Amino acid sequence: MTENDFKAKSYTNFPESGKVGWKAPSNIALVKYWGKKANQIPANPSISFTLDACATTTQVSFSRKEIDSDDFSFELLFEGKPKEDFKPKIQTFLERIEPYLPFLKKYHFAIETSNSFPHSSGIASSASGMSALALCFLSIEHKIQHMEADFFTKKASFLARLGSGSACRSIEGDLVQWGKYEGIEGSSDLYGVRCPYEVHPIFKNYHDTILLVHKGQKQVSSTVGHNLMHNHPYAEKRFEQAHTNLDKLKPILAEGNLEAFMEVVESEALTLHAMMMTSMPYFILMMPDTLEIINKLWAFRRATKTPICFTLDAGANVHVLYPDSVKEKAIQFIQDELVAHCENGHYICDQIGTGAKKFFEE
Ligand code: DP6
């Protein structure tokens, strides 16, 4: 499919008003997206676990403008209160998606949104936030013009990508792959697809405990970090490596080879941060407690042979991944040894989930 396939045919029937609501999950990448081309096209393919507990719930009420105008009209409530500083991001998102949703300037939108996790937790809310919003706008288009379920899912992911790259992996469940990759037929730079690999049951109920090492604002945004991959001395090798790691994951996921899984996932996390440390300007997002956690986790794994590993996103927080079969042991270890390294002792227990859900439509 091409970008043009997502352009709507001309509309005839505009509802006066209505309301739609979606709850969309976050995700954690196993093979990381880091580096992009124009129009939110990723420099390399990535794959992620969809997370269940870290979600954004968004409702959009829409009403026909009394007088047509050439601007976007919206108001925004975040956790029940007006939130001016979110508005520029939404304005940019509307500008990017308008060619594909040409009804947007005909309506006034009242957007109400909230997260299941604290905004100041340092957890990226852009994936769940942008996918929930994309789904709401697309549901409004669906009321104007019918579309098939498969097309709806693809277009939702396509629109979410224009808000935040990783958001395109937050529409469907379990394992989602985004970016053109030879090993998956139908994979695309334009949207995420549910991983068609055979997946061993050990990965079905995987857990992710997110250790909140630093809850403040990141010093360097992901968008700035992605751009530093242009002219990065190791960029081409890194982009190639993402393909190789996806190749490696295919049999690992099918056979449930946890040793090999942990190796790929941890190597990806450290490579992501190595790219940050070797870009110009260089920066470090890990903190002393991030490294303490990693070292303690490795020592525990060596000593107990428990299949528990870590991954990182673009921040200091650590995602601790483990299968359901070692849940009690892992949580005990986290509470005894790792929570002391979290800001105010805060952490979030999450697990691989089923994807976004519509909860309201009128
Ligand atoms: C490190 O999707 O937040 O989490 O497209 O600029 O919004 P933008 O970036 P974003 O980048 C996520 C980077 C990452 C890795 C990943 O999720 O694959």
Tab-separated table of C-alpha atoms and ligand atoms in Angstrom:
chain	number	residue	atom	x	y	z
A	1	MET	CA	0.000	0.000	0.000
A	2	THR	CA	1.105	3.575	-0.577
A	3	GLU	CA	0.325	6.838	1.198
A	4	ASN	CA	-2.288	7.609	-1.465
A	5	ASP	CA	-4.293	4.531	-0.500
A	6	PHE	CA	-5.028	6.210	2.848
A	7	LYS	CA	-6.535	9.310	1.263
A	8	ALA	CA	-10.319	9.331	1.705
A	9	LYS	CA	-12.697	9.422	-1.243
A	10	SER	CA	-14.880	12.529	-1.258
A	11	TYR	CA	-17.510	12.568	1.480
A	12	THR	CA	-21.169	13.334	1.117
A	13	ASN	CA	-22.734	12.653	4.503
A	14	PHE	CA	-21.576	14.629	7.515
A	15	PRO	CA	-23.105	13.822	10.923
A	16	GLU	CA	-23.894	16.957	12.988
A	17	SER	CA	-22.268	15.723	16.164
A	18	GLY	CA	-21.234	12.657	18.124
A	19	LYS	CA	-18.681	11.184	20.468
A	20	VAL	CA	-16.148	8.342	20.254
A	21	GLY	CA	-13.757	6.889	22.816
A	22	TRP	CA	-10.746	4.574	22.622
A	23	LYS	CA	-8.325	3.088	25.102
A	24	ALA	CA	-4.908	2.435	23.560
A	25	PRO	CA	-1.902	0.665	25.084
A	26	SER	CA	1.735	1.633	25.235
A	27	ASN	CA	4.470	-0.656	23.891
A	28	ILE	CA	8.079	-1.557	24.578
A	29	ALA	CA	10.387	-2.214	21.650
A	30	LEU	CA	12.528	-5.369	21.588
A	31	VAL	CA	14.298	-4.257	18.412
A	32	LYS	CA	14.456	-0.467	18.613
A	33	TYR	CA	13.396	2.268	16.212
A	34	TRP	CA	16.099	4.919	16.415
A	35	GLY	CA	16.607	7.149	13.402
A	36	LYS	CA	14.060	8.337	10.866
A	37	LYS	CA	13.693	9.858	7.416
A	38	ALA	CA	11.211	12.555	6.329
A	39	ASN	CA	7.487	11.997	7.051
A	40	GLN	CA	8.046	9.694	10.002
A	41	ILE	CA	9.581	6.925	7.894
A	42	PRO	CA	11.788	4.750	10.129
A	43	ALA	CA	15.447	4.229	9.252
A	44	ASN	CA	15.173	0.591	10.373
A	45	PRO	CA	12.445	-1.936	11.205
A	46	SER	CA	11.445	-2.516	14.838
A	47	ILE	CA	9.295	-4.902	16.862
A	48	SER	CA	7.543	-4.431	20.209
A	49	PHE	CA	5.488	-6.039	22.928
A	50	THR	CA	2.163	-4.284	23.400
A	51	LEU	CA	1.732	-3.307	27.055
A	52	ASP	CA	-1.589	-3.631	28.814
A	53	ALA	CA	-1.402	-1.534	31.972
A	54	CYS	CA	0.211	1.620	30.589
A	55	ALA	CA	-2.659	2.943	28.491
A	56	THR	CA	-4.282	6.203	27.404
A	57	THR	CA	-8.045	6.655	27.402
A	58	THR	CA	-9.321	9.337	25.025
A	59	GLN	CA	-12.800	10.564	24.144
A	60	VAL	CA	-13.445	12.973	21.301
A	61	SER	CA	-16.770	14.846	21.005
A	62	PHE	CA	-17.300	16.418	17.619
A	63	SER	CA	-19.774	19.048	16.417
A	64	ARG	CA	-20.141	20.709	13.006
A	65	LYS	CA	-18.740	24.231	12.932
A	66	GLU	CA	-21.489	26.802	12.369
A	67	ILE	CA	-19.327	28.659	9.884
A	68	ASP	CA	-16.720	26.802	7.838
A	69	SER	CA	-13.169	28.027	8.458
A	70	ASP	CA	-9.700	27.043	7.351
A	71	ASP	CA	-8.278	26.239	10.763
A	72	PHE	CA	-8.493	23.439	13.283
A	73	SER	CA	-10.776	23.964	16.232
A	74	PHE	CA	-10.254	21.913	19.379
A	75	GLU	CA	-10.149	22.097	23.142
A	76	LEU	CA	-8.303	19.707	25.379
A	77	LEU	CA	-8.808	18.338	28.868
A	78	PHE	CA	-6.066	16.185	30.340
A	79	GLU	CA	-7.133	14.351	33.474
A	80	GLY	CA	-10.110	16.683	33.738
A	81	LYS	CA	-8.145	19.946	33.426
A	82	PRO	CA	-7.298	22.175	30.441
A	83	LYS	CA	-3.759	21.445	29.232
A	84	GLU	CA	-2.337	24.199	27.059
A	85	ASP	CA	1.147	22.699	26.694
A	86	PHE	CA	-0.212	19.570	24.918
A	87	LYS	CA	-1.930	21.690	22.277
A	88	PRO	CA	1.003	22.391	19.898
A	89	LYS	CA	1.688	18.641	19.554
A	90	ILE	CA	-1.973	18.019	18.701
A	91	GLN	CA	-2.012	20.957	16.278
A	92	THR	CA	1.026	19.457	14.456
A	93	PHE	CA	-0.635	16.047	14.467
A	94	LEU	CA	-3.829	17.498	12.935
A	95	GLU	CA	-1.792	19.241	10.227
A	96	ARG	CA	-0.024	15.988	9.355
A	97	ILE	CA	-3.162	13.831	9.227
A	98	GLU	CA	-5.496	16.303	7.508
A	99	PRO	CA	-4.566	15.145	3.967
A	100	TYR	CA	-5.888	11.713	4.994
A	101	LEU	CA	-8.896	12.911	7.059
A	102	PRO	CA	-10.243	15.882	5.095
A	103	PHE	CA	-13.244	16.362	7.423
A	104	LEU	CA	-11.095	17.679	10.277
A	105	LYS	CA	-11.604	21.389	9.568
A	106	LYS	CA	-15.383	20.982	9.420
A	107	TYR	CA	-15.708	20.192	13.115
A	108	HIS	CA	-14.953	21.487	16.559
A	109	PHE	CA	-13.446	18.756	18.755
A	110	ALA	CA	-13.519	18.460	22.524
A	111	ILE	CA	-10.768	16.028	23.473
A	112	GLU	CA	-10.678	14.461	26.938
A	113	THR	CA	-7.728	12.265	27.703
A	114	SER	CA	-6.151	10.526	30.676
A	115	ASN	CA	-3.359	8.028	31.319
A	116	SER	CA	-3.470	4.950	33.493
A	117	PHE	CA	0.053	5.846	34.640
A	118	PRO	CA	1.259	9.131	36.145
A	119	HIS	CA	2.207	11.705	33.512
A	120	SER	CA	5.343	12.590	35.427
A	121	SER	CA	6.503	8.978	35.568
A	122	GLY	CA	8.999	9.445	32.745
A	123	ILE	CA	7.089	6.836	30.740
A	124	ALA	CA	6.618	7.922	27.155
A	125	SER	CA	2.909	8.582	26.772
A	126	SER	CA	3.198	9.576	23.121
A	127	ALA	CA	2.708	6.006	21.834
A	128	SER	CA	-0.530	5.352	23.724
A	129	GLY	CA	-1.650	8.998	23.471
A	130	MET	CA	-1.209	9.343	19.724
A	131	SER	CA	-2.674	5.934	18.937
A	132	ALA	CA	-5.793	6.631	21.063
A	133	LEU	CA	-6.265	9.987	19.339
A	134	ALA	CA	-5.695	8.549	15.856
A	135	LEU	CA	-8.295	5.853	16.569
A	136	CYS	CA	-10.848	8.443	17.735
A	137	PHE	CA	-10.434	10.585	14.597
A	138	LEU	CA	-10.564	7.534	12.366
A	139	SER	CA	-13.742	6.323	14.095
A	140	ILE	CA	-15.316	9.661	13.187
A	141	GLU	CA	-14.330	9.124	9.551
A	142	HIS	CA	-15.781	5.630	9.790
A	143	LYS	CA	-19.135	7.196	10.679
A	144	ILE	CA	-18.922	9.343	7.547
A	145	GLN	CA	-17.695	6.569	5.278
A	146	HIS	CA	-17.641	2.830	5.896
A	147	MET	CA	-14.287	1.001	5.799
A	148	GLU	CA	-13.308	-2.647	6.186
A	149	ALA	CA	-11.847	-3.744	9.535
A	150	ASP	CA	-8.420	-4.589	8.122
A	151	PHE	CA	-8.160	-1.230	6.359
A	152	PHE	CA	-9.316	0.554	9.531
A	153	THR	CA	-6.512	-1.080	11.553
A	154	LYS	CA	-3.873	-0.207	8.956
A	155	LYS	CA	-5.058	3.361	8.575
A	156	ALA	CA	-5.207	3.840	12.382
A	157	SER	CA	-1.592	2.706	12.609
A	158	PHE	CA	-0.649	4.891	9.613
A	159	LEU	CA	-2.198	7.979	11.262
A	160	ALA	CA	-0.734	7.206	14.699
A	161	ARG	CA	2.736	7.004	13.102
A	162	LEU	CA	2.349	10.588	11.921
A	163	GLY	CA	1.860	11.611	15.573
A	164	SER	CA	4.732	9.549	16.976
A	165	GLY	CA	6.593	6.753	15.208
A	166	SER	CA	6.315	4.166	17.961
A	167	ALA	CA	2.550	4.894	18.282
A	168	CYS	CA	1.923	2.899	15.104
A	169	ARG	CA	2.838	-0.223	17.120
A	170	SER	CA	0.094	0.534	19.697
A	171	ILE	CA	-3.022	-0.399	17.739
A	172	GLU	CA	-2.900	-4.192	17.751
A	173	GLY	CA	-1.836	-6.668	20.375
A	174	ASP	CA	0.970	-8.944	21.432
A	175	LEU	CA	3.890	-8.451	19.078
A	176	VAL	CA	3.847	-5.732	16.452
A	177	GLN	CA	6.420	-5.105	13.755
A	178	TRP	CA	6.891	-1.784	11.930
A	179	GLY	CA	9.192	-0.945	9.043
A	180	LYS	CA	9.982	-2.618	5.743
A	181	TYR	CA	11.734	-5.893	6.497
A	182	GLU	CA	12.327	-8.782	4.117
A	183	GLY	CA	11.487	-11.440	6.695
A	184	ILE	CA	7.847	-10.359	7.002
A	185	GLU	CA	5.616	-10.257	3.977
A	186	GLY	CA	3.350	-7.225	4.116
A	187	SER	CA	5.649	-5.304	6.472
A	188	SER	CA	5.665	-1.571	5.770
A	189	ASP	CA	7.355	1.689	6.687
A	190	LEU	CA	3.897	3.257	6.745
A	191	TYR	CA	2.208	1.220	9.501
A	192	GLY	CA	2.717	-1.575	12.000
A	193	VAL	CA	1.565	-5.149	11.407
A	194	ARG	CA	0.855	-7.886	13.908
A	195	CYS	CA	3.834	-10.209	13.891
A	196	PRO	CA	2.884	-13.194	11.725
A	197	TYR	CA	5.613	-15.421	13.207
A	198	GLU	CA	4.803	-18.517	15.119
A	199	VAL	CA	5.146	-17.454	18.776
A	200	HIS	CA	5.920	-19.937	21.551
A	201	PRO	CA	3.405	-19.899	24.453
A	202	ILE	CA	6.142	-18.743	26.863
A	203	PHE	CA	5.927	-15.293	25.245
A	204	LYS	CA	2.134	-15.085	25.427
A	205	ASN	CA	1.939	-13.878	29.001
A	206	TYR	CA	5.250	-12.073	29.312
A	207	HIS	CA	5.673	-9.513	32.091
A	208	ASP	CA	7.294	-6.092	32.057
A	209	THR	CA	7.947	-4.382	35.383
A	210	ILE	CA	8.902	-0.783	34.725
A	211	LEU	CA	11.308	0.581	37.310
A	212	LEU	CA	10.887	4.340	37.532
A	213	VAL	CA	14.451	5.448	38.100
A	214	HIS	CA	13.864	9.029	37.062
A	215	LYS	CA	10.420	10.554	36.781
A	216	GLY	CA	11.311	13.998	35.470
A	217	GLN	CA	11.318	15.336	31.949
A	218	LYS	CA	13.971	13.790	29.657
A	219	GLN	CA	16.931	16.051	28.843
A	220	VAL	CA	16.845	15.079	25.171
A	221	SER	CA	13.558	14.258	23.418
A	222	SER	CA	13.266	11.176	21.202
A	223	THR	CA	12.645	13.391	18.199
A	224	VAL	CA	15.973	15.183	18.728
A	225	GLY	CA	17.703	11.835	19.336
A	226	HIS	CA	16.321	10.351	16.097
A	227	ASN	CA	17.662	13.314	14.154
A	228	LEU	CA	21.149	12.796	15.575
A	229	MET	CA	21.282	9.525	13.632
A	230	HIS	CA	21.735	11.618	10.474
A	231	ASN	CA	25.492	11.686	9.790
A	232	HIS	CA	26.071	9.418	12.786
A	233	PRO	CA	29.329	7.463	12.241
A	234	TYR	CA	27.734	4.099	13.165
A	235	ALA	CA	24.256	4.663	11.701
A	236	GLU	CA	24.443	2.374	8.654
A	237	LYS	CA	25.795	-0.582	10.644
A	238	ARG	CA	23.166	-0.024	13.322
A	239	PHE	CA	20.339	0.023	10.777
A	240	GLU	CA	21.674	-3.227	9.262
A	241	GLN	CA	21.940	-4.758	12.731
A	242	ALA	CA	18.217	-4.155	13.379
A	243	HIS	CA	17.443	-6.359	10.335
A	244	THR	CA	19.841	-9.045	11.568
A	245	ASN	CA	18.297	-8.977	15.042
A	246	LEU	CA	14.833	-9.410	13.558
A	247	ASP	CA	16.184	-12.409	11.607
A	248	LYS	CA	17.518	-13.837	14.870
A	249	LEU	CA	14.236	-13.293	16.713
A	250	LYS	CA	12.185	-15.374	14.279
A	251	PRO	CA	13.395	-18.825	15.440
A	252	ILE	CA	13.841	-17.551	19.014
A	253	LEU	CA	10.181	-16.586	19.236
A	254	ALA	CA	9.042	-19.843	17.636
A	255	GLU	CA	11.161	-22.101	19.866
A	256	GLY	CA	10.822	-20.111	23.101
A	257	ASN	CA	14.609	-19.841	23.371
A	258	LEU	CA	14.824	-17.502	26.358
A	259	GLU	CA	18.636	-17.390	26.541
A	260	ALA	CA	18.874	-16.145	22.986
A	261	PHE	CA	15.858	-13.843	23.468
A	262	MET	CA	17.505	-12.116	26.436
A	263	GLU	CA	20.731	-11.684	24.490
A	264	VAL	CA	19.045	-9.931	21.555
A	265	VAL	CA	16.840	-7.750	23.777
A	266	GLU	CA	19.604	-6.557	26.097
A	267	SER	CA	21.993	-5.972	23.215
A	268	GLU	CA	19.341	-3.843	21.470
A	269	ALA	CA	18.805	-1.764	24.624
A	270	LEU	CA	22.502	-1.093	25.102
A	271	THR	CA	23.004	-0.391	21.395
A	272	LEU	CA	20.238	2.235	21.550
A	273	HIS	CA	22.067	4.002	24.368
A	274	ALA	CA	25.424	3.512	22.656
A	275	MET	CA	24.015	5.427	19.677
A	276	MET	CA	23.102	8.284	22.017
A	277	MET	CA	26.542	8.315	23.586
A	278	THR	CA	28.266	8.350	20.201
A	279	SER	CA	26.132	10.952	18.415
A	280	MET	CA	27.229	14.569	18.079
A	281	PRO	CA	26.289	16.200	20.353
A	282	TYR	CA	26.547	13.144	22.629
A	283	PHE	CA	24.319	12.548	25.612
A	284	ILE	CA	23.634	9.987	28.328
A	285	LEU	CA	20.113	9.170	29.502
A	286	MET	CA	21.023	6.314	31.837
A	287	MET	CA	21.588	7.257	35.469
A	288	PRO	CA	23.710	5.625	38.181
A	289	ASP	CA	20.657	3.679	39.392
A	290	THR	CA	20.015	2.409	35.854
A	291	LEU	CA	23.443	0.748	35.905
A	292	GLU	CA	23.025	-0.502	39.472
A	293	ILE	CA	19.802	-2.220	38.443
A	294	ILE	CA	21.397	-3.793	35.367
A	295	ASN	CA	24.342	-5.127	37.378
A	296	LYS	CA	22.117	-6.520	40.118
A	297	LEU	CA	19.860	-8.139	37.526
A	298	TRP	CA	22.838	-9.816	35.838
A	299	ALA	CA	24.191	-11.054	39.176
A	300	PHE	CA	20.766	-12.467	40.128
A	301	ARG	CA	20.414	-14.160	36.741
A	302	ARG	CA	23.872	-15.714	36.985
A	303	ALA	CA	23.275	-16.937	40.525
A	304	THR	CA	19.710	-18.256	40.170
A	305	LYS	CA	19.438	-19.015	36.420
A	306	THR	CA	16.119	-17.133	36.418
A	307	PRO	CA	15.312	-15.971	32.844
A	308	ILE	CA	14.891	-12.299	33.649
A	309	CYS	CA	16.315	-9.553	31.450
A	310	PHE	CA	16.063	-5.820	30.916
A	311	THR	CA	15.396	-3.374	28.157
A	312	LEU	CA	15.510	0.425	28.072
A	313	ASP	CA	13.598	3.096	26.220
A	314	ALA	CA	14.880	6.605	25.615
A	315	GLY	CA	15.312	7.395	29.299
A	316	ALA	CA	16.735	6.207	32.614
A	317	ASN	CA	13.900	3.819	33.507
A	318	VAL	CA	14.487	0.084	33.277
A	319	HIS	CA	11.965	-2.392	31.874
A	320	VAL	CA	12.429	-5.800	33.517
A	321	LEU	CA	11.103	-8.601	31.317
A	322	TYR	CA	10.302	-12.144	32.477
A	323	PRO	CA	7.933	-15.011	31.630
A	324	ASP	CA	4.869	-15.806	33.735
A	325	SER	CA	6.475	-19.030	34.971
A	326	VAL	CA	8.988	-17.080	37.140
A	327	LYS	CA	6.648	-14.255	38.149
A	328	GLU	CA	6.776	-14.767	41.955
A	329	LYS	CA	10.552	-15.127	42.012
A	330	ALA	CA	11.062	-12.087	39.795
A	331	ILE	CA	8.728	-9.833	41.779
A	332	GLN	CA	10.361	-10.895	45.035
A	333	PHE	CA	13.794	-10.036	43.611
A	334	ILE	CA	12.542	-6.698	42.267
A	335	GLN	CA	11.064	-5.777	45.648
A	336	ASP	CA	14.059	-6.949	47.662
A	337	GLU	CA	16.830	-5.505	45.511
A	338	LEU	CA	15.714	-3.189	42.731
A	339	VAL	CA	12.950	-0.997	44.132
A	340	ALA	CA	15.516	0.817	46.285
A	341	HIS	CA	16.914	2.269	43.038
A	342	CYS	CA	13.559	3.691	41.913
A	343	GLU	CA	12.577	7.293	42.545
A	344	ASN	CA	10.300	7.213	45.603
A	345	GLY	CA	10.302	3.412	45.281
A	346	HIS	CA	7.905	3.626	42.330
A	347	TYR	CA	7.452	0.912	39.740
A	348	ILE	CA	4.657	-0.320	37.464
A	349	CYS	CA	3.751	-3.953	36.782
A	350	ASP	CA	2.693	-4.387	33.201
A	351	GLN	CA	2.323	-7.287	30.814
A	352	ILE	CA	1.928	-8.054	27.161
A	353	GLY	CA	-1.606	-7.223	26.055
A	354	THR	CA	-4.170	-7.390	23.327
A	355	GLY	CA	-4.253	-3.948	21.720
A	356	ALA	CA	-6.512	-0.904	21.555
A	357	LYS	CA	-10.232	-1.082	22.368
A	358	LYS	CA	-13.152	1.145	21.503
A	359	PHE	CA	-15.261	1.808	24.609
A	360	PHE	CA	-17.682	4.456	23.433
A	361	GLU	CA	-19.496	5.580	20.300
A	362	GLU	CA	-22.603	7.689	19.756
B	1	DP6	C1	13.649	4.543	22.006
B	1	DP6	O1	8.257	7.089	18.690
B	1	DP6	O2	8.918	8.481	20.676
B	1	DP6	O3	11.327	4.249	22.340
B	1	DP6	O4	8.628	9.303	16.156
B	1	DP6	O5	9.890	11.189	17.169
B	1	DP6	O6	7.704	10.466	18.174
B	1	DP6	P1	8.959	10.052	17.426
B	1	DP6	O7	9.773	9.089	18.389
B	1	DP6	P2	9.284	7.927	19.345
B	1	DP6	O8	10.643	7.096	19.489
B	1	DP6	C2	10.700	5.937	20.251
B	1	DP6	C3	12.085	5.491	20.405
B	1	DP6	C4	12.311	4.327	21.338
B	1	DP6	C5	12.421	3.000	20.575
B	1	DP6	C6	11.144	2.395	20.087
B	1	DP6	O9	10.077	2.575	20.697
B	1	DP6	O10	11.242	1.634	19.095
